[in-house]
């Protein structure tokens, strides 16, 4: 079965000008993933013995939140999710009049939300894995516990939204052999291995392939990652990512009928994204140290040091990007830019971890809720965009409010009536199993 490049793909359509130097090229319609659930068993390395009280679901000891609870990570998730939705609306509706300057210009590059999510994933998933290892050194118990928790969070909604997308958007796939091949690769989370399967069903879930493969990597290496020298993780991940992306840059031709799509699809496979995941792993290692946990919990410098560094690195990153916005034409951008930008994302994550004032946590509740349902926002929004596109007369400014509202409604409903009930039901079963299993 022949299939057009999915509209959510990172590349321009085959007939577009891949060599354009337009300031806002349609070169990366990045989707995002949003692994919302940080496991409740994340360890607390520093804990003062004093009265404990709760607000907004977070606990305090001695006037400060427990160091391993980072409520503003959810704010970043929500912001990244909305950024990608707005970006896709701009691209799918060819919204040429969207602002090209000022703060709103960020949404022109909303695809960068996926890079932020990969850094967050490296951070949160590593904390979860390391926390489980703190409780048991039994490899079998660790693997079973980790795999069950990750599968419960990722699999159900992925399967459900894929089914809805095919039924309402691509029903022809039921009647095609290639369609059934797509079903198989998406079920197994290996769709990113195949060029024409990458983005083939609900294209925004291409990154779930990377995500699940990262989970497997963590399962196999968590014992080592928890104790090896941090520089080994950083240097090793950057070396692998740069080597992979340089190889893909040399082996792919963007002048063909598919434009930059093959270069994007292969460059963003797991080896090419290891620097971003590793950034999160290193942050997890940092906050687990006595120095790191103490700094982000109570050192006054945290309130300006991380935000100032984030602003500086973000400014540098975006200046470089706008001067090389064609992106895929440049070896330097393909090979090295993600490493530069993931440093910005890492500093942003540290900034979010450093803000723990009770008043800020209370007033940020709506933004944190968007983070809670961000996985659903990610998986639902493309189906809604595709449905609205069938109204040929609809423009970007008209579509955006309705798409945002419906996406949030769908994501909220799926969280409260589908995702959370499944998680809670199996979590109780897992807790009962853990209670019968010493060491967990």
XYZ file of C-alpha atoms in Angstrom:
440
model
C 0.000 0.000 0.000
C 1.391 3.343 -0.931
C 1.074 6.009 1.681
C 1.708 9.719 1.747
C 4.056 11.177 4.305
C 1.929 11.794 7.405
C 1.030 15.419 7.925
C 2.488 15.324 11.399
C 5.844 14.187 10.148
C 8.867 16.317 10.811
C 9.593 16.861 7.166
C 7.872 19.001 4.561
C 5.611 17.263 2.125
C 7.477 15.632 -0.787
C 6.622 18.470 -3.134
C 7.838 21.198 -0.771
C 11.094 23.065 -1.109
C 13.412 21.285 1.284
C 16.189 23.723 0.541
C 14.158 26.757 1.490
C 15.820 29.258 3.786
C 12.456 30.488 5.005
C 12.735 31.525 8.638
C 10.042 29.110 9.697
C 10.538 26.012 7.578
C 8.147 23.130 7.984
C 11.031 20.820 8.694
C 10.208 19.206 12.021
C 6.635 18.590 13.014
C 7.826 16.973 16.183
C 5.246 15.249 18.295
C 5.889 14.766 21.907
C 5.503 12.153 24.415
C 4.549 12.857 28.009
C 5.293 10.104 30.458
C 3.335 11.801 33.196
C 3.740 9.372 36.057
C 6.778 9.656 38.237
C 6.680 6.532 40.373
C 5.622 7.090 43.990
C 8.602 5.059 45.157
C 11.186 7.698 44.234
C 13.578 7.855 47.182
C 14.065 10.793 49.504
C 17.774 11.082 50.325
C 17.493 14.078 52.657
C 14.656 14.310 55.085
C 14.652 16.414 58.213
C 12.776 15.037 61.182
C 10.065 17.584 61.750
C 6.338 18.010 61.441
C 4.846 16.997 58.107
C 1.865 18.643 56.465
C 0.317 18.572 53.027
C -0.944 21.051 50.450
C -1.963 20.499 46.865
C -0.944 16.862 47.154
C 2.650 17.592 48.134
C 4.202 17.026 51.552
C 6.469 19.379 53.477
C 8.949 18.802 56.242
C 10.309 21.758 58.121
C 8.679 24.260 55.760
C 10.104 22.882 52.485
C 8.821 20.142 50.171
C 10.520 16.768 50.277
C 13.458 17.008 47.841
C 12.323 14.209 45.503
C 8.929 15.781 44.794
C 9.128 18.274 41.962
C 5.658 19.686 41.258
C 6.813 22.170 38.633
C 7.971 19.373 36.350
C 4.274 19.046 35.554
C 4.189 22.701 34.558
C 6.950 22.000 32.027
C 5.038 19.006 30.713
C 1.887 21.026 30.261
C 3.751 23.853 28.544
C 5.539 21.452 26.202
C 2.300 19.685 25.307
C 0.437 22.892 24.487
C 3.457 24.147 22.520
C 3.322 21.127 20.240
C -0.433 21.417 19.746
C -0.132 25.064 18.737
C 2.810 24.284 16.469
C 0.856 21.575 14.684
C -2.110 23.901 14.210
C 0.205 26.494 12.660
C 1.669 23.920 10.279
C -1.458 21.959 9.384
C -3.516 25.065 8.705
C -0.670 26.922 6.979
C -1.062 29.815 9.384
C 1.351 32.232 7.736
C 0.066 35.171 9.754
C 1.093 33.712 13.110
C 3.475 36.117 14.919
C 7.088 35.983 13.800
C 8.461 38.002 16.691
C 7.892 38.492 20.386
C 7.135 35.761 22.934
C 4.608 33.984 20.702
C 7.340 33.151 18.199
C 8.206 30.248 20.507
C 5.228 28.343 19.121
C 6.822 28.493 15.686
C 9.381 26.121 17.143
C 6.954 24.194 19.324
C 8.397 20.935 17.976
C 11.227 21.479 20.465
C 8.805 20.337 23.147
C 9.740 16.755 22.305
C 13.367 17.460 23.173
C 12.262 18.830 26.528
C 10.143 15.733 27.088
C 13.056 13.401 26.369
C 15.180 15.214 28.947
C 12.328 15.060 31.463
C 11.897 11.366 30.677
C 15.570 10.654 31.293
C 15.273 12.484 34.618
C 12.024 10.996 35.920
C 12.518 7.442 34.656
C 16.043 7.307 36.065
C 14.809 8.495 39.461
C 12.155 5.799 39.363
C 14.610 3.061 38.371
C 17.261 4.122 40.859
C 14.637 4.360 43.590
C 13.529 0.798 42.935
C 17.121 -0.379 43.029
C 17.528 1.322 46.398
C 14.920 -1.115 47.692
C 16.094 -4.299 46.065
C 19.255 -5.608 44.453
C 17.384 -8.543 42.958
C 17.550 -8.124 39.173
C 14.425 -10.152 38.521
C 12.333 -8.160 40.984
C 13.616 -4.865 39.626
C 12.902 -5.784 36.006
C 9.385 -7.000 36.792
C 8.529 -3.945 38.906
C 9.923 -1.428 36.431
C 8.422 -3.059 33.324
C 4.937 -3.316 34.846
C 4.845 0.322 35.930
C 6.074 1.631 32.576
C 3.717 -0.587 30.568
C 0.724 0.518 32.619
C 1.487 4.149 31.902
C 2.322 3.984 28.209
C 0.523 1.064 26.582
C -3.249 1.439 27.205
C -3.708 4.959 25.833
C -1.301 4.344 22.963
C -3.361 1.387 21.788
C -6.673 3.166 22.342
C -5.733 6.328 20.443
C -4.203 4.338 17.597
C -7.471 2.438 17.224
C -9.539 5.631 17.275
C -7.226 7.265 14.742
C -7.442 4.365 12.309
C -11.222 3.989 12.627
C -12.013 7.673 12.100
C -9.070 9.003 10.087
C -7.438 6.090 8.187
C -10.094 3.332 7.972
C -8.605 2.127 4.670
C -5.766 0.557 6.663
C -8.060 -2.272 7.747
C -8.242 -3.398 4.128
C -4.543 -3.310 3.313
C -1.716 -5.727 4.031
C 0.588 -2.793 4.683
C -1.964 -1.463 7.140
C -1.781 -4.673 9.165
C 2.004 -4.481 9.107
C 1.649 -0.997 10.558
C -0.601 -2.350 13.295
C 2.040 -4.944 14.197
C 4.940 -2.497 14.390
C 2.939 -0.006 16.433
C 1.766 -2.707 18.846
C 5.395 -3.739 19.376
C 6.680 -0.135 19.552
C 9.125 -0.719 16.704
C 7.385 1.508 14.154
C 10.261 3.984 14.289
C 12.556 1.320 12.797
C 10.723 1.466 9.469
C 10.783 4.597 7.345
C 7.199 4.482 6.110
C 5.842 3.283 9.444
C 7.365 6.196 11.352
C 4.348 8.416 11.928
C 2.116 6.001 10.016
C -0.654 5.815 12.631
C -1.400 8.876 14.741
C 1.936 10.288 13.631
C 2.657 12.100 16.882
C 3.378 8.790 18.590
C 6.605 8.211 16.638
C 8.536 9.152 19.780
C 6.903 6.377 21.795
C 9.192 3.991 19.931
C 12.203 5.881 21.281
C 10.604 6.075 24.704
C 9.897 2.367 25.112
C 13.309 1.464 23.718
C 14.827 3.829 26.279
C 12.912 1.983 28.997
C 14.484 -1.271 27.848
C 17.913 0.353 27.881
C 17.331 1.608 31.424
C 16.206 -1.847 32.530
C 19.424 -3.360 31.199
C 21.811 -0.702 32.476
C 20.243 0.878 35.576
C 22.550 -0.968 37.992
C 25.551 0.450 36.151
C 24.093 3.917 35.515
C 23.393 4.378 39.210
C 27.051 4.127 40.209
C 29.334 4.694 37.223
C 31.246 8.006 36.907
C 28.844 10.660 35.557
C 31.321 11.831 32.925
C 31.245 8.364 31.381
C 27.481 8.676 30.868
C 27.746 12.152 29.379
C 30.715 11.576 27.097
C 29.513 8.160 26.008
C 25.988 9.333 25.154
C 27.195 12.391 23.230
C 29.734 10.290 21.313
C 27.085 7.750 20.297
C 24.505 10.421 19.386
C 26.945 12.509 17.353
C 28.346 9.453 15.546
C 24.854 8.227 14.715
C 23.565 11.592 13.497
C 26.696 12.244 11.432
C 26.351 8.820 9.812
C 22.694 9.516 8.991
C 23.584 12.959 7.633
C 26.137 11.410 5.271
C 23.936 8.494 4.201
C 20.687 10.341 3.449
C 19.839 12.608 0.532
C 17.304 15.376 1.106
C 16.966 16.137 -2.591
C 14.838 13.038 -3.209
C 11.054 12.844 -3.437
C 10.673 12.429 0.334
C 12.729 15.543 1.106
C 14.203 15.641 4.593
C 11.850 13.012 5.993
C 14.308 10.075 5.793
C 17.036 12.136 7.441
C 14.695 13.106 10.264
C 13.281 9.605 10.717
C 16.646 7.898 10.996
C 18.424 10.663 12.925
C 15.782 10.605 15.664
C 15.990 6.894 16.397
C 17.154 6.086 19.919
C 20.935 6.227 19.286
C 20.509 9.737 17.896
C 18.587 10.905 20.974
C 20.812 9.435 23.673
C 22.369 12.782 24.537
C 18.942 14.115 25.554
C 18.041 11.075 27.640
C 21.517 11.120 29.190
C 21.063 14.739 30.198
C 18.060 13.678 32.274
C 19.974 10.737 33.739
C 22.776 13.045 34.863
C 20.264 15.406 36.454
C 18.796 12.451 38.358
C 22.252 11.497 39.551
C 22.821 15.081 40.693
C 19.639 15.477 42.736
C 20.257 12.139 44.445
C 23.524 13.395 45.900
C 23.541 15.130 49.246
C 24.928 18.294 47.653
C 22.401 18.331 44.804
C 19.356 17.577 46.940
C 20.363 20.184 49.500
C 20.994 22.825 46.837
C 17.676 22.516 45.018
C 15.733 22.213 48.283
C 17.052 25.144 50.267
C 20.019 27.031 48.801
C 18.889 30.604 48.009
C 21.115 30.677 44.912
C 18.881 28.117 43.242
C 16.175 30.747 42.714
C 18.339 32.763 40.337
C 21.297 30.591 39.308
C 19.383 27.988 37.311
C 16.894 30.460 35.741
C 19.742 32.802 34.754
C 21.710 29.949 33.207
C 18.561 28.752 31.413
C 17.972 32.223 29.967
C 21.566 32.498 28.795
C 21.698 29.056 27.172
C 18.218 29.460 25.726
C 19.187 32.749 24.096
C 22.311 31.199 22.597
C 20.378 28.146 21.381
C 17.653 30.153 19.670
C 20.060 32.617 18.079
C 21.927 29.698 16.553
C 18.695 28.064 15.445
C 17.276 31.140 13.708
C 20.529 31.605 11.817
C 20.352 27.988 10.633
C 16.602 27.444 10.431
C 16.784 25.206 7.356
C 18.357 22.788 9.861
C 18.588 19.584 7.852
C 20.906 21.158 5.255
C 23.569 21.767 7.908
C 25.839 19.015 9.231
C 26.497 21.034 12.386
C 22.804 21.459 13.121
C 21.931 17.827 12.492
C 24.871 16.508 14.499
C 25.339 18.995 17.319
C 22.330 21.232 17.845
C 20.283 18.816 19.918
C 23.123 18.510 22.403
C 23.235 22.278 22.797
C 19.491 22.557 23.186
C 19.251 19.664 25.653
C 21.585 21.610 27.948
C 18.995 24.386 27.889
C 16.274 21.836 28.653
C 18.318 20.392 31.500
C 18.780 23.804 33.076
C 15.057 24.431 32.682
C 14.320 21.165 34.481
C 16.648 22.168 37.304
C 14.918 25.545 37.492
C 11.568 23.798 37.839
C 12.952 21.517 40.544
C 14.256 24.503 42.500
C 10.922 26.266 42.924
C 9.106 24.710 45.857
C 7.327 27.579 47.561
C 3.875 26.635 48.850
C 2.195 29.698 47.352
C 3.605 29.011 43.884
C 2.536 25.385 44.042
C -1.000 26.373 45.004
C -1.488 28.990 42.285
C 0.103 26.782 39.634
C -2.521 24.051 40.062
C -4.183 24.623 36.638
C -0.811 24.473 34.863
C 0.194 21.394 36.802
C -3.070 19.761 35.808
C -2.136 20.241 32.154
C 1.034 18.326 32.982
C -1.013 15.579 34.587
C -3.002 15.051 31.384
C -0.173 15.941 28.981
C 0.215 12.372 27.728
C -3.406 12.483 26.611
C -2.939 15.939 25.099
C -0.083 14.520 23.086
C -1.922 11.460 21.845
C -5.333 13.000 21.195
C -4.541 16.321 19.534
C -3.635 15.051 16.074
C -6.900 13.150 15.641
C -8.765 16.345 16.509
C -6.645 18.415 14.111
C -7.250 15.922 11.299
C -10.995 16.026 11.950
C -11.043 19.839 11.802
C -8.991 19.869 8.606
C -11.882 18.177 6.834
C -13.663 21.511 7.131
C -11.817 23.060 4.233
C -12.922 26.592 5.052
C -11.486 26.618 8.563
C -8.455 28.841 9.181
C -5.761 28.557 11.833
C -7.059 31.409 14.024
C -10.536 29.882 13.934
C -9.360 26.344 14.599
C -6.865 26.917 17.404
C -9.262 27.718 20.302
C -11.593 24.843 19.446
C -8.720 22.375 18.993
C -7.125 23.364 22.286
C -10.402 23.080 24.183
C -11.397 19.734 22.659
C -7.915 18.307 23.114
C -7.920 19.225 26.804
C -11.442 17.811 27.199
C -10.477 14.509 25.547
C -7.244 14.294 27.519
C -9.007 15.057 30.787
C -11.730 12.497 30.140
C -9.251 9.796 29.155
C -7.165 10.511 32.258
C -10.051 10.362 34.729
C -12.085 7.563 33.143
C -9.475 5.412 31.376
C -5.816 5.977 32.272
C -6.068 6.575 36.010
C -8.579 3.765 36.723
C -6.311 1.302 34.929
C -3.248 2.581 36.774
C -4.983 2.517 40.150
C -6.466 -0.931 39.641
C -3.186 -2.537 38.691
C -1.210 -0.440 41.179
C -3.239 -1.966 43.990
C -2.510 -5.410 42.611
C 1.185 -4.592 42.252
C 1.275 -3.196 45.779
C -0.244 -6.396 47.111
C 2.319 -8.452 45.198
C 5.116 -6.220 46.491
C 3.901 -6.628 50.064
C 4.254 -10.387 49.662
C 7.701 -9.962 48.082
C 10.490 -8.932 50.458
C 12.775 -6.271 49.056
C 10.137 -4.202 47.224
